[in-house]
CSV table of C-alpha atoms in Angstrom, one decimal:
chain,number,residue,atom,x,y,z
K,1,UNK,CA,0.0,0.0,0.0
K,2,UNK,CA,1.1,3.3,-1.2
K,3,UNK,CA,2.1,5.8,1.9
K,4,UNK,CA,1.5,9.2,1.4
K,5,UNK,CA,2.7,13.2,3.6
K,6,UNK,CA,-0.4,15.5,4.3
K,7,UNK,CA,1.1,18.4,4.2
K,8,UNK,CA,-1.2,21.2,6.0
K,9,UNK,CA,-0.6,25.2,6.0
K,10,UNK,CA,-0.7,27.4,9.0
K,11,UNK,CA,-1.6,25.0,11.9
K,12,UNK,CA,-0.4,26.0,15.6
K,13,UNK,CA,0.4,29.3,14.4
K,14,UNK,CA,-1.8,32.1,14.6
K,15,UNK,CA,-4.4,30.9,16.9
K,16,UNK,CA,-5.5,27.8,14.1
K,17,UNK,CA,-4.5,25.3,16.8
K,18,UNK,CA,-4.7,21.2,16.2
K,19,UNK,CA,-3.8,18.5,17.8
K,20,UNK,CA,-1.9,16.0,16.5
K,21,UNK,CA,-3.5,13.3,18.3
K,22,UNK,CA,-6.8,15.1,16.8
K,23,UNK,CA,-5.7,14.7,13.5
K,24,UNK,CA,-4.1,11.0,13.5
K,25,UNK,CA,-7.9,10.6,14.4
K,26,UNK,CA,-9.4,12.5,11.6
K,27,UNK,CA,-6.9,10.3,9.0
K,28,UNK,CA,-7.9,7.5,10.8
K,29,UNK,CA,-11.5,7.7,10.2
K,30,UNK,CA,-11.0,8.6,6.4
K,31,UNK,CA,-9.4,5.2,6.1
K,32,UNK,CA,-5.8,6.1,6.4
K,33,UNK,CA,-4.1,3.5,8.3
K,34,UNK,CA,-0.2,3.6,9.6
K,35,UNK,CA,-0.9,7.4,10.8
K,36,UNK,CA,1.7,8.7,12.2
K,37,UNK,CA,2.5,13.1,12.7
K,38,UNK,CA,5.7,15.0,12.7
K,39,UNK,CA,6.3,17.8,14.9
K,40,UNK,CA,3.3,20.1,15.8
K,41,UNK,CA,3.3,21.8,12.3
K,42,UNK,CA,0.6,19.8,10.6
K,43,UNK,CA,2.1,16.9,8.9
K,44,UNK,CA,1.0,13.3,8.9
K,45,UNK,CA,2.4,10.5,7.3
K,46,UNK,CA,0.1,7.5,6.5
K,47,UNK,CA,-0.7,4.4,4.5
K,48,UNK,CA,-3.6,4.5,2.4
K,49,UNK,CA,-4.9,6.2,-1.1
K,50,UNK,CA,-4.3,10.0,-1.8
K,51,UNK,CA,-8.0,10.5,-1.8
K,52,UNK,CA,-7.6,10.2,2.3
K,53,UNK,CA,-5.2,14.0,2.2
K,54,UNK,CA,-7.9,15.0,-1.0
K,55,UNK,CA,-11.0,14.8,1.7
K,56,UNK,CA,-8.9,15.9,4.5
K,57,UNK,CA,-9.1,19.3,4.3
K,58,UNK,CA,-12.8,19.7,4.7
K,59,UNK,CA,-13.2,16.5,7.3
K,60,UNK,CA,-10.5,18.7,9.6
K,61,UNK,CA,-13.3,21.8,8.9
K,62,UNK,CA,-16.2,19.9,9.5
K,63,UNK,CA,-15.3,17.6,12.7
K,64,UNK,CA,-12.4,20.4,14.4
K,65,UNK,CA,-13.5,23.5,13.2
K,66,UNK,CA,-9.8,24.1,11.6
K,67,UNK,CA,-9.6,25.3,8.3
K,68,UNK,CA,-6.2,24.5,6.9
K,69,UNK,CA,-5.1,23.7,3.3
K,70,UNK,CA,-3.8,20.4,2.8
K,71,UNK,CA,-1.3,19.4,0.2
K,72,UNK,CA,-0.4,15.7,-0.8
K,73,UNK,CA,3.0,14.1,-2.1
K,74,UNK,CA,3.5,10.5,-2.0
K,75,UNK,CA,6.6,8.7,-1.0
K,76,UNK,CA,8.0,8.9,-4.3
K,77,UNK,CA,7.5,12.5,-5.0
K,78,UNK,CA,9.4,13.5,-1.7
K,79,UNK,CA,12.1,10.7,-2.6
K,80,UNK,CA,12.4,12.7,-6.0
K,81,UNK,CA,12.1,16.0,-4.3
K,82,UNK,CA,15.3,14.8,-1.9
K,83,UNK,CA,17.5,13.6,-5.1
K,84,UNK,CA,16.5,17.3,-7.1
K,85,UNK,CA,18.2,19.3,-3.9
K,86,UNK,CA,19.8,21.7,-5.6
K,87,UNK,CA,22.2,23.7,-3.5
K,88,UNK,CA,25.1,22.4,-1.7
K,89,UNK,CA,24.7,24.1,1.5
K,90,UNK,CA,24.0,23.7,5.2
K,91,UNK,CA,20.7,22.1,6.1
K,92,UNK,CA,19.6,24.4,8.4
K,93,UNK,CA,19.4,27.2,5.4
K,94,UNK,CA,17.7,24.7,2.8
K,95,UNK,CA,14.0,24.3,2.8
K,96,UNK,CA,11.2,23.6,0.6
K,97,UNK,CA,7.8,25.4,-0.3
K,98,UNK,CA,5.4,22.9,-1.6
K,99,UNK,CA,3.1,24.0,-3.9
K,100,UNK,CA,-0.4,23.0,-4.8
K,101,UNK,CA,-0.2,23.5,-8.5
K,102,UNK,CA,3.0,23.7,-11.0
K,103,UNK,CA,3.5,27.6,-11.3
K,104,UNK,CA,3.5,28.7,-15.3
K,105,UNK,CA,6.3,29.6,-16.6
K,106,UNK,CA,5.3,33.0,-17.1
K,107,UNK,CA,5.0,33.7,-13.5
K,108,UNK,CA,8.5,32.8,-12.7
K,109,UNK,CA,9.7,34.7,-15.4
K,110,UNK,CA,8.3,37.9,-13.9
K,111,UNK,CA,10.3,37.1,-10.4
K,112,UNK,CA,13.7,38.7,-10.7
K,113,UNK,CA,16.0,36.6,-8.8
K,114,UNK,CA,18.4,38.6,-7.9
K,115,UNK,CA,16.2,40.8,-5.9
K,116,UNK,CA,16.8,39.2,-2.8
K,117,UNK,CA,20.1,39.3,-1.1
K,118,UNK,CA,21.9,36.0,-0.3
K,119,UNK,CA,18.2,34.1,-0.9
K,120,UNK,CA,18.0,32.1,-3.9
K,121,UNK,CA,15.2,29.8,-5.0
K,122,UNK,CA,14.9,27.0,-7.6
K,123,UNK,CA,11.7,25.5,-9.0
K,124,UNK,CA,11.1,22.0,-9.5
K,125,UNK,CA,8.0,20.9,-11.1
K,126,UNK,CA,6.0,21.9,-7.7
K,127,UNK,CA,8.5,22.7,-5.5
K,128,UNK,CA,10.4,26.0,-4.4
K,129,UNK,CA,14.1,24.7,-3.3
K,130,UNK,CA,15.0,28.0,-0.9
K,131,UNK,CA,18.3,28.5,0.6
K,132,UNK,CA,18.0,31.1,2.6
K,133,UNK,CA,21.6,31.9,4.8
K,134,UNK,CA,19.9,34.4,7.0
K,135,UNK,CA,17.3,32.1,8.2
K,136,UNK,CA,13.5,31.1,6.4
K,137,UNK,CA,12.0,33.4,9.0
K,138,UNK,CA,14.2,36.8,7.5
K,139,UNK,CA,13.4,35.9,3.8
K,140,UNK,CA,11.0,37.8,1.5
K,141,UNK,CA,10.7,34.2,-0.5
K,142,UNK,CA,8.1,32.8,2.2
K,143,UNK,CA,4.5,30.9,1.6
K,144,UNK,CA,2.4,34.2,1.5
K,145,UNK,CA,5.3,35.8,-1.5
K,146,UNK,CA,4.6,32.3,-3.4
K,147,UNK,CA,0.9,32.3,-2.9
K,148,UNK,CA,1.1,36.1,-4.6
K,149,UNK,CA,3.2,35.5,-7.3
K,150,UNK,CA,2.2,32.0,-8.5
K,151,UNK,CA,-1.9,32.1,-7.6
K,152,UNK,CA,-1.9,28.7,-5.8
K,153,UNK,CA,-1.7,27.5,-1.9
K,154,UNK,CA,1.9,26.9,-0.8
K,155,UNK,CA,3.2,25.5,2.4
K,156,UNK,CA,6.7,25.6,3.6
K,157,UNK,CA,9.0,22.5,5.2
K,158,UNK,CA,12.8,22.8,6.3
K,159,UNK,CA,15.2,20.1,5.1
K,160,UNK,CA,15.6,18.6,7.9
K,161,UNK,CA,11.7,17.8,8.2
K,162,UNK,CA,11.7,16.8,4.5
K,163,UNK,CA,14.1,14.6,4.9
K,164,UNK,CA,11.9,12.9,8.0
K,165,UNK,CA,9.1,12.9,5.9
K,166,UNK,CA,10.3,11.4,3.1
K,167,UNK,CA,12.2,8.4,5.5
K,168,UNK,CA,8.7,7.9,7.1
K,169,UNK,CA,6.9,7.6,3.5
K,170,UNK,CA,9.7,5.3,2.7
K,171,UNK,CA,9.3,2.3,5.5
């Protein structure tokens, strides 16, 4: 069975608070079995079909009251997603923003790359690969600059919890 990384957007920040146990429960009841979360940020790994992360989003709004985006990658995507790093750097300046939808090419032409310092982004297929040397949280390249530029839900993981992810989807 296939194992899949629910990937949701701005939970425990900001007042949208969820439990983890809460939501090992809600993939639970959609039929996802193996369910296991990572940190408090809103990720859970789980065995199962994608369509459990496709109703997630409005089961977490319907039974918790949390309205959070929710974006899928199976095993294999995040395995491909580790193997396309593109910067040689330290880990704790590399993350990726996953996107909901593959950003046209127009859109990415219009963002000038060079207007942000020592921050550099590369686009994979759905992926932002950041390095960011002063830290994620002093970049201009974060979810709500994505979500502007490209028109589509983006959520942001550092390498570190990639990599976890992408382990956990793998056993």
């Amino acid at each position: 069975m296939a194992k899949y990384a629910a990937l949701l957007r701005g939970v425990n920040v900001g007042g949208n608070k969820l439990a983890m146990p809460d939501l090992r429960g809600v993939v639970e009841g959609l039929g996802g079995r193996d369910v296991q979360t990572y940190l408090q940020s809103g990720n859970v790994v789980y065995a199962g079909t994608k369509t459990v992360a496709t109703r997630l989003e409005q089961a977490l709004l319907d039974e918790l009251g949390v309205r959070s985006p929710v974006l899928v990658r199976s095993g294999a995507q995040l395995a491909a997603v580790v193997a396309a790093k593109p910067y040689d750097a330290d880990d704790k300046t590399v993350s990726v923003t996953f996107l909901a939808d593959r950003p046209p090419a127009s859109a990415l032409a219009s963002i000038d790359a060079t207007a942000f310092g020592t921050d550099e982004f590369f686009v994979v297929d759905r992926e932002v690969f950041l390095h960011t040397p002063g830290g994620y949280g002093r970049t201009k390249l974060n979810n709500t600059f994505w979500e502007r530029k490209l028109s589509t839900v983006a959520t942001t993981r550092n390498w570190n919890t990639v990599l976890a992810l992408t382990e956990m989807t793998a056993r």
